[in-house]
Amino acid sequence: MGSGASSASDHGDLPASTERMFLEPQDMEDADAFFRGDTFSEDEKLLFSRIVGYVAKTSLGGMEYTMPLRCLQAAEAEASESRVALCLHGFGDDRCMALWTHFWLPMTEKGFHVVALDLPGFGRASGRPGKDWSAVDGELLLRLMECLRMRDGRVSVFAEGIGACAFLRAYAQDSAPFAGHHVLLNVQIGEVPKGLRENLESRGADIMLCGCEKFYPTQPPWMLSGLNQLSQLLLDPSTMGQLGTFVLWKVKNADGPTPIKSMRDGTWWTGNLEKTALAKAGHALVFRASADCFRELFDYVAAPPRKVIVKTALQGPEMTSIETGEINDTFSVFIRIRPLLERELKAGSENCLAVSDTDFPRDPPPQRIVVQAGDANLKGSYVFNRVFEQSMSQEAVFNSTAKPFVQDFLAGTNVTIFAYGQTGTGKTYTIFGPAEDPGIVTRSLSDIFEKMPAGKELHYEYVQLYLDDFKDLLADASGLGKLVEGKAGVELLGLSSHKATSASEILQAVAKGATRRATRAQDMNEVSSRSHAILMLRLKEGDGGDVFSSMFIVDLAGSERVARSGVTGDGFTEATNVNLSLTALGRVVMSLIEADITQTKAFIPYNASPLTMLLKAGLGGNSKTALVACVTQAADSLSESVSTLRFAMQASHVKNKVEQKEAQDRADQEKTKIAEAAHELRLSGGKGSVELTSGSIEIWGTWQSAAEETVILLGGLGSELEQLEGLITALRDIGRQVLAPKLPGTAEKHLDADVSILLELLDWLGLAKPAFYGRDWGAVRAVRFKMAHPKRSGNLVLENRLNKMSEAQYKAKMKKDPNYALQEYMGPWLWFFDGTFPKSLDGSGIGNNVKGFKGNVLFLWPYHTKGRHDPPKRVTTCSKVADVYAKAVKTKPVDSYLMTDADIASRIVGFAE
Ligand SMILES: Nc1ncnc2c1ncn2[C@@H]1O[C@H](COP(=O)(O)OP(=O)(O)OP(=O)(O)O)[C@@H](O)[C@H]1O
């Protein structure tokens, strides 16, 4: 805390004054008092010695406001210039700006300036809470940011309670100063401010909404209603997961068992009352977070903003893929309209969906569904493979959707069929149906048993996903292990698998299993499935041999508007959870579309939810997929029906990569042959060596077996493995097997020898096709290897690390060598141009070295000018040079200037998928 006053002039260019707000330096508290209770580590105390204090003054609406402010310059000031962590607290005079103090150290380590503001009404700025500040708090925040010159998308917010409301109100007014990701905790808002959604959409921003288990039940109804509004806005499945996510955790030492299993546990993040002089009352609520929590929050906040794909983030494509003229045989989308129920007829619901055939030259022709609504926002028309009107029978639905898939399944192709839609729209009816008029499952099973080829067996598994927990619906025991990717697609360890001799045997088991499924009566459906249910059929070679193909039939839980369906308590948690998993589904769909539109290998967030992990093959993977989206004709459900139609429209653009059985078998055989020749690698403390014919190779990393997905890291010519240590650790931390060999080459002429050694190393290890990361000259090695042995190299991540530097480092380089500026960006990358500098920056003149290069490349390049980070989208010499080099390997560059090793590790993993 330092001794005595700090003045604005001590503090470089941070504080400033404007006409609307003035900053005055403030005497800081006495250090001993601040550390009373000794809850801070030595590192934190050292950091706090750099705190400077101000009082921000302004007048608004005839009132004078005086707000204490604390600022902390980031430890690595040069890296921090573009980012600010703005900490805001909730109300109560025992909870002022001390709240986030334990976050300040990791914030500065991540390169953020920390600014903590004591807004009026919350803590000691006002003395007492109670007054309604909602008319001014947003404006006060905006004035502060203007005063601190935070006007260009730099500010990430960490806010609690009413502080979060101030942020939401400020953001709804003017989102320009704010960055793309924000963390809000236990928001206490009565009404979601107008403009919030539009601003989030147009800026491609999102919010991580956090809450602790016991917070919600204790809030007054008006606040719960505001919170519902907010969570629905952020988690509305029709927004395809683009606006936010929700994290709930269990309060530590809470009494009694909790019905909620899906949450992070109580040590993930805690809030304790601690003594500190920063609070008026001498004690304050202070947050502490586990290492996992810190990592999760900072990975999220520090990630680049989401790309706004087309027009606005949420719109994505505005037509289904069929309407754009594409034939997408790997992902078919069907709509089923359910007849009006008695409840709806009584309520006088009208028919508002009209269906007609199109003249598209396909047999049967795709159909158009038209939404007839008074509200212009809901009006629209969409073309899908088929639209089943309410009069269509179960048989007709089966014949168009699942029947062709049964053929594919029996011929060795993986297939996925899933029903999606608002709660009560007929998903369970479509998938299972009543005994007297059965649905897709019964009809598929009859077909399968009728046509099953000789020598094959059918095995089945039935699993429920409820609140992120899997449950075996065919066994009493619980405790299922993690999801793994086997030959047959995704498998769940510990799940009971049963050999079937007849369709009726499976149906009986499934009926029994259905009684174990989590359901709840609510206003929209008397027996609502609150869980996702997945029936997995596996066709195997005789006598329990290998899996030939898999068929997943999925009855998703319904999305719901909590306010409408009238759920509270656990029901609210369930609904939030269901919506969260469906938004994760949407996010995967949008990422797949983005990757397709931009022709890049974008990170696909499959691991955001167990649901998307389980359905990975069906969404962009090795499976043919049919989505049956269920809607109702009822006018009072129109906005939900439109959400479902829009989801279906987006999903129609997903392209799966269905592998032909023979090709897949050949690849598997090849892989097995390589694996059989493997040696055992022993690493001690993450280090070891391998004896190859060419000599001994030093190797660092982690190793379990050749069956694990592996990333090979390649450093530069003669560089030491220490330089890759950060990335090795970051990859290890996210559970990826990683190996960094020290190749002996010290000059370009050794390139081919290094490539041969690498191939021998992969053979020795039994690695068939690992992913590669190459840094600087290591990138050249990776490209050369990929060109020489395309079948032995997975995707490539190439990074220019050599030119990543701060302003100070740049100046130092220039001082040492005044010609440095001219040599920038040359180095190893010139190899792409056969060693000469590119003659122009239009991408022509690519050399023989990379001619004919094929493969997926993620190209990381630090965008800066003289060590200062370039603003996004600005065209600079740096960005032009990056474009040229990236073009040589047929991709577009990605700005890596602000990326940490953890960021790069998660990019590598996403890209390796
Ligand atoms: N095509 C249909 N014909 C006749 N009745 C139907 C049809 N589709 C659904 N229903 C009836 O509508 C009600 C709701 O259907 P269902 O339980 O299948 O909805 P759901 O989408 O699975 O709901 P949830 O997501 O809440 O589980 C049930 O009473 C069901 O019998």
XYZ file of N, CA, C and O in Angstrom, residues 511-623:
452
model
N -38.157 -49.244 -22.118
C -39.345 -48.810 -21.365
C -39.028 -48.792 -19.876
O -39.409 -47.869 -19.142
N -38.309 -49.808 -19.428
C -37.929 -49.851 -18.009
C -36.976 -48.689 -17.702
O -37.100 -48.003 -16.690
N -36.045 -48.471 -18.628
C -35.082 -47.385 -18.443
C -35.770 -46.031 -18.382
O -35.373 -45.141 -17.626
N -36.853 -45.884 -19.183
C -37.543 -44.591 -19.235
C -38.116 -44.222 -17.870
O -38.238 -43.042 -17.537
N -38.454 -45.233 -17.079
C -39.002 -44.931 -15.738
C -37.914 -44.377 -14.832
O -38.195 -43.782 -13.816
N -36.673 -44.596 -15.198
C -35.569 -44.042 -14.388
C -35.208 -42.621 -14.828
O -34.359 -41.985 -14.250
N -35.852 -42.154 -15.882
C -35.484 -40.855 -16.453
C -36.033 -39.708 -15.607
O -37.114 -39.813 -15.039
N -35.306 -38.609 -15.520
C -35.740 -37.457 -14.733
C -36.803 -36.678 -15.497
O -36.561 -36.195 -16.595
N -37.996 -36.608 -14.919
C -39.055 -35.818 -15.545
C -39.659 -34.899 -14.492
O -39.439 -35.065 -13.302
N -40.426 -33.940 -14.901
C -41.060 -33.019 -13.957
C -42.338 -32.502 -14.616
O -42.366 -32.204 -15.798
N -43.405 -32.405 -13.817
C -44.629 -31.819 -14.360
C -44.491 -30.317 -14.339
O -44.044 -29.750 -13.351
N -44.784 -29.664 -15.415
C -44.788 -28.206 -15.400
C -45.897 -27.705 -16.306
O -46.578 -28.479 -16.962
N -46.100 -26.376 -16.304
C -47.280 -25.830 -16.957
C -47.375 -26.175 -18.445
O -48.452 -26.251 -19.003
N -46.222 -26.375 -19.100
C -46.246 -26.571 -20.543
C -46.369 -28.045 -20.940
O -46.648 -28.363 -22.075
N -46.077 -28.952 -20.041
C -46.130 -30.374 -20.377
C -46.255 -31.142 -19.069
O -45.462 -30.953 -18.160
N -47.271 -32.020 -18.996
C -47.483 -32.720 -17.733
C -46.330 -33.633 -17.373
O -46.006 -33.824 -16.215
N -45.749 -34.286 -18.372
C -44.578 -35.129 -18.091
C -43.434 -34.625 -18.953
O -43.233 -35.063 -20.071
N -42.714 -33.666 -18.410
C -41.667 -33.051 -19.213
C -40.341 -33.743 -18.932
O -39.979 -33.944 -17.777
N -39.615 -34.115 -20.009
C -38.303 -34.737 -19.796
C -37.326 -33.630 -19.456
O -37.130 -32.731 -20.260
N -36.741 -33.705 -18.297
C -35.774 -32.677 -17.918
C -34.354 -33.150 -18.191
O -33.389 -32.568 -17.727
N -34.270 -34.268 -18.891
C -32.949 -34.815 -19.192
C -32.879 -35.104 -20.688
O -33.901 -35.223 -21.346
N -31.655 -35.231 -21.174
C -31.475 -35.711 -22.539
C -31.352 -37.238 -22.448
O -30.680 -37.741 -21.545
N -31.999 -37.962 -23.348
C -31.880 -39.428 -23.327
C -31.281 -39.894 -24.650
O -31.683 -39.414 -25.715
N -30.304 -40.782 -24.547
C -29.615 -41.222 -25.764
C -29.604 -42.746 -25.820
O -29.071 -43.396 -24.918
N -30.197 -43.288 -26.866
C -30.135 -44.732 -27.105
C -29.020 -44.952 -28.110
O -29.029 -44.363 -29.194
N -28.044 -45.800 -27.717
C -26.909 -46.024 -28.618
C -26.937 -47.463 -29.108
O -26.874 -48.381 -28.292
N -27.077 -47.619 -30.387
C -27.081 -48.969 -30.965
C -25.735 -49.186 -31.626
O -25.226 -48.307 -32.336
N -25.155 -50.338 -31.369
C -23.837 -50.629 -31.976
C -23.952 -51.935 -32.764
O -24.302 -52.970 -32.190
N -23.629 -51.837 -34.021
C -23.601 -53.043 -34.835
C -22.191 -53.605 -34.752
O -21.221 -52.892 -35.036
N -22.083 -54.869 -34.301
C -20.740 -55.433 -34.108
C -20.531 -56.656 -34.984
O -21.492 -57.332 -35.361
N -19.263 -56.926 -35.223
C -18.932 -58.194 -35.883
C -19.318 -59.304 -34.903
O -19.355 -59.075 -33.691
N -19.606 -60.500 -35.423
C -20.077 -61.602 -34.575
C -19.183 -61.883 -33.373
O -18.027 -61.453 -33.323
N -19.751 -62.533 -32.369
C -19.049 -62.920 -31.145
C -18.402 -61.731 -30.438
O -17.243 -61.786 -30.007
N -19.152 -60.647 -30.352
C -18.670 -59.475 -29.601
C -17.437 -58.853 -30.205
O -16.597 -58.306 -29.493
N -17.296 -58.968 -31.527
C -16.116 -58.390 -32.204
C -16.169 -56.861 -32.247
O -16.914 -56.237 -31.485
N -15.376 -56.293 -33.153
C -15.278 -54.830 -33.250
C -16.606 -54.201 -33.656
O -17.433 -54.834 -34.316
N -16.743 -52.920 -33.288
C -17.948 -52.199 -33.688
C -17.846 -51.847 -35.171
O -16.832 -51.335 -35.634
N -18.904 -52.149 -35.903
C -18.953 -51.895 -37.332
C -19.504 -50.492 -37.581
O -18.993 -49.728 -38.377
N -20.567 -50.141 -36.843
C -21.141 -48.791 -36.960
C -22.000 -48.508 -35.728
O -22.385 -49.422 -35.002
N -22.275 -47.213 -35.504
C -23.081 -46.815 -34.349
C -24.271 -45.997 -34.808
O -24.174 -45.232 -35.772
N -25.376 -46.144 -34.083
C -26.557 -45.319 -34.368
C -26.981 -44.688 -33.043
O -27.283 -45.410 -32.086
N -26.956 -43.365 -32.983
C -27.387 -42.660 -31.770
C -28.782 -42.073 -32.029
O -28.964 -41.324 -32.985
N -29.719 -42.417 -31.142
C -31.056 -41.801 -31.268
C -31.267 -40.971 -30.001
O -31.222 -41.495 -28.889
N -31.470 -39.676 -30.193
C -31.390 -38.755 -29.063
C -32.693 -37.998 -28.866
O -33.198 -37.348 -29.791
N -33.231 -38.078 -27.653
C -34.402 -37.271 -27.296
C -33.885 -36.160 -26.387
O -33.614 -36.386 -25.195
N -33.715 -34.984 -26.948
C -33.156 -33.892 -26.140
C -34.197 -33.370 -25.163
O -35.397 -33.412 -25.447
N -33.733 -32.838 -24.041
C -34.650 -32.143 -23.136
C -35.089 -30.871 -23.837
O -34.381 -30.319 -24.683
N -36.281 -30.392 -23.478
C -36.812 -29.225 -24.180
C -36.284 -27.923 -23.624
O -36.112 -27.777 -22.417
N -36.045 -26.961 -24.521
C -35.691 -25.632 -24.043
C -36.950 -25.015 -23.459
O -38.057 -25.355 -23.849
N -36.805 -24.139 -22.521
C -38.013 -23.515 -21.983
C -37.751 -22.112 -21.491
O -36.649 -21.760 -21.094
N -38.787 -21.326 -21.551
C -38.742 -19.993 -20.963
C -39.202 -20.168 -19.535
O -40.352 -20.531 -19.298
N -38.297 -19.928 -18.623
C -38.595 -20.266 -17.229
C -39.850 -19.548 -16.753
O -40.698 -20.127 -16.084
N -39.992 -18.274 -17.122
C -41.126 -17.517 -16.616
C -42.441 -18.141 -17.081
O -43.419 -18.196 -16.362
N -42.441 -18.683 -18.337
C -43.673 -19.233 -18.881
C -44.019 -20.589 -18.315
O -45.166 -20.904 -18.059
N -43.004 -21.424 -18.170
C -43.313 -22.785 -17.752
C -43.540 -22.846 -16.255
O -43.948 -23.871 -15.732
N -43.317 -21.754 -15.552
C -43.677 -21.660 -14.143
C -42.814 -22.494 -13.232
O -43.297 -22.989 -12.217
N -41.541 -22.704 -13.576
C -40.700 -23.491 -12.695
C -39.924 -22.597 -11.734
O -39.591 -21.461 -12.044
N -39.675 -23.122 -10.552
C -38.893 -22.385 -9.549
C -37.914 -23.370 -8.923
O -37.976 -24.559 -9.192
N -37.056 -22.898 -8.049
C -36.165 -23.767 -7.269
C -35.353 -24.690 -8.150
O -34.704 -24.254 -9.088
N -35.412 -26.007 -7.836
C -34.613 -26.964 -8.615
C -35.010 -26.929 -10.078
O -34.198 -27.137 -10.967
N -36.307 -26.697 -10.307
C -36.802 -26.626 -11.677
C -36.100 -25.519 -12.437
O -35.763 -25.661 -13.603
N -35.861 -24.410 -11.739
C -35.164 -23.284 -12.377
C -33.747 -23.702 -12.756
O -33.266 -23.440 -13.852
N -33.090 -24.399 -11.806
C -31.723 -24.859 -12.082
C -31.716 -25.822 -13.251
O -30.864 -25.746 -14.132
N -32.698 -26.740 -13.257
C -32.779 -27.702 -14.360
C -32.941 -26.977 -15.685
O -32.247 -27.254 -16.655
N -33.901 -26.013 -15.669
C -34.195 -25.316 -16.922
C -32.959 -24.567 -17.404
O -32.620 -24.593 -18.585
N -32.283 -23.912 -16.471
C -31.085 -23.166 -16.837
C -30.054 -24.117 -17.422
O -29.402 -23.837 -18.415
N -29.951 -25.281 -16.767
C -28.972 -26.258 -17.217
C -29.301 -26.801 -18.606
O -28.421 -26.958 -19.452
N -30.580 -27.099 -18.814
C -30.984 -27.601 -20.133
C -30.680 -26.533 -21.176
O -30.065 -26.790 -22.211
N -31.084 -25.286 -20.870
C -30.833 -24.208 -21.840
C -29.346 -24.040 -22.092
O -28.913 -23.782 -23.207
N -28.564 -24.192 -21.011
C -27.114 -24.037 -21.147
C -26.543 -25.097 -22.087
O -25.722 -24.802 -22.959
N -27.006 -26.349 -21.930
C -26.448 -27.389 -22.800
C -26.923 -27.165 -24.244
O -26.189 -27.423 -25.195
N -28.141 -26.626 -24.399
C -28.614 -26.369 -25.759
C -27.894 -25.177 -26.384
O -27.652 -25.142 -27.590
N -27.534 -24.191 -25.542
C -26.759 -23.080 -26.118
C -25.367 -23.580 -26.498
O -24.780 -23.120 -27.478
N -24.840 -24.543 -25.728
C -23.535 -25.125 -26.093
C -23.649 -25.810 -27.458
O -22.753 -25.725 -28.298
N -24.790 -26.448 -27.668
C -25.051 -27.096 -28.964
C -25.049 -26.031 -30.063
O -24.435 -26.191 -31.126
N -25.734 -24.921 -29.760
C -25.785 -23.815 -30.723
C -24.415 -23.254 -31.009
O -24.079 -22.939 -32.157
N -23.600 -23.155 -29.956
C -22.264 -22.577 -30.130
C -21.414 -23.471 -31.047
O -20.651 -22.989 -31.874
N -21.567 -24.783 -30.874
C -20.833 -25.711 -31.743
C -21.291 -25.531 -33.189
O -20.475 -25.419 -34.112
N -22.614 -25.425 -33.361
C -23.145 -25.249 -34.716
C -22.578 -23.968 -35.330
O -22.095 -23.964 -36.467
N -22.606 -22.860 -34.557
C -22.126 -21.588 -35.107
C -20.632 -21.653 -35.420
O -20.180 -21.090 -36.414
N -19.864 -22.326 -34.562
C -18.425 -22.420 -34.830
C -18.161 -23.227 -36.094
O -17.256 -22.909 -36.873
N -18.969 -24.278 -36.289
C -18.792 -25.078 -37.506
C -19.118 -24.243 -38.739
O -18.419 -24.298 -39.756
N -20.168 -23.419 -38.622
C -20.538 -22.574 -39.765
C -19.432 -21.553 -40.015
O -19.020 -21.315 -41.151
N -18.930 -20.972 -38.924
C -17.865 -19.966 -39.062
C -16.654 -20.583 -39.765
O -16.089 -20.008 -40.690
N -16.302 -21.799 -39.322
C -15.135 -22.459 -39.920
C -15.370 -22.672 -41.414
O -14.465 -22.519 -42.229
N -16.613 -22.995 -41.753
C -16.928 -23.264 -43.148
C -16.906 -21.976 -43.965
O -16.309 -21.920 -45.041
N -17.541 -20.925 -43.398
C -17.608 -19.654 -44.152
C -16.213 -19.072 -44.347
O -15.861 -18.607 -45.423
N -15.434 -19.078 -43.273
C -14.128 -18.418 -43.359
C -13.056 -19.356 -43.901
O -11.904 -18.956 -44.059
N -13.459 -20.615 -44.128
C -12.498 -21.615 -44.638
C -11.268 -21.723 -43.743
O -10.153 -21.867 -44.217
N -11.501 -21.565 -42.440
C -10.385 -21.750 -41.509
C -10.745 -22.895 -40.583
O -11.892 -23.311 -40.510
N -9.750 -23.342 -39.860
C -10.007 -24.450 -38.945
C -10.253 -23.835 -37.559
O -9.368 -23.751 -36.734
N -11.458 -23.318 -37.349
C -11.755 -22.627 -36.080
C -11.861 -23.631 -34.936
O -12.083 -24.820 -35.163
N -11.681 -23.133 -33.726
C -11.852 -23.975 -32.535
C -13.333 -24.312 -32.377
O -14.186 -23.431 -32.376
N -13.643 -25.583 -32.268
C -15.045 -25.989 -32.102
C -15.226 -26.395 -30.632
O -14.609 -27.361 -30.181
N -16.063 -25.671 -29.896
C -16.106 -25.884 -28.444
C -16.921 -27.107 -28.019
O -17.890 -26.997 -27.275
N -16.531 -28.271 -28.502
C -17.251 -29.489 -28.118
C -17.195 -29.725 -26.613
O -18.133 -30.211 -26.010
N -16.043 -29.375 -26.014
C -15.900 -29.750 -24.597
C -16.582 -28.785 -23.640
O -16.428 -28.884 -22.438
N -17.401 -27.853 -24.171
C -18.102 -26.922 -23.282
C -19.224 -27.608 -22.525
O -19.668 -27.122 -21.484
N -19.701 -28.725 -23.006
C -20.816 -29.392 -22.333
C -20.751 -30.893 -22.640
O -20.375 -31.277 -23.749
N -21.144 -31.728 -21.667
C -21.143 -33.172 -21.941
C -22.045 -33.513 -23.121
O -21.789 -34.468 -23.837
N -23.097 -32.717 -23.331
C -24.002 -33.009 -24.440
C -23.270 -32.892 -25.779
O -23.360 -33.771 -26.633
N -22.516 -31.801 -25.939
C -21.825 -31.621 -27.215
C -20.672 -32.606 -27.364
O -20.329 -33.015 -28.466
N -20.094 -33.001 -26.222
C -19.036 -34.008 -26.314
C -19.627 -35.327 -26.811
O -19.049 -36.017 -27.640
N -20.803 -35.657 -26.273
C -21.429 -36.924 -26.648
C -21.881 -36.910 -28.116
O -21.818 -37.925 -28.800
N -22.349 -35.746 -28.569
C -22.886 -35.682 -29.931
C -21.853 -35.239 -30.968
O -22.198 -34.880 -32.087
N -20.585 -35.264 -30.553
C -19.525 -34.742 -31.415
C -19.543 -35.335 -32.831
O -19.460 -34.602 -33.817
N -19.687 -36.646 -32.907
C -19.668 -37.253 -34.252
C -20.832 -36.735 -35.076
O -20.703 -36.468 -36.270
N -21.988 -36.560 -34.427
C -23.190 -36.126 -35.145
C -23.136 -34.673 -35.571
O -23.911 -34.244 -36.415
N -22.248 -33.890 -34.946
C -22.156 -32.459 -35.261
C -20.802 -32.181 -35.889
O -19.834 -31.911 -35.205
N -20.726 -32.303 -37.167
C -19.474 -31.979 -37.854
C -18.505 -33.143 -37.922
O -17.406 -32.997 -38.430
N -18.877 -34.309 -37.394
C -17.934 -35.425 -37.350
C -18.302 -36.548 -38.310
O -19.010 -36.348 -39.310
N -17.855 -37.747 -37.926
C -18.024 -38.907 -38.796
C -19.381 -39.563 -38.581
O -19.473 -40.632 -37.987
N -20.433 -38.917 -39.014
C -21.774 -39.471 -38.848
C -22.713 -38.782 -39.828
O -22.553 -37.600 -40.127
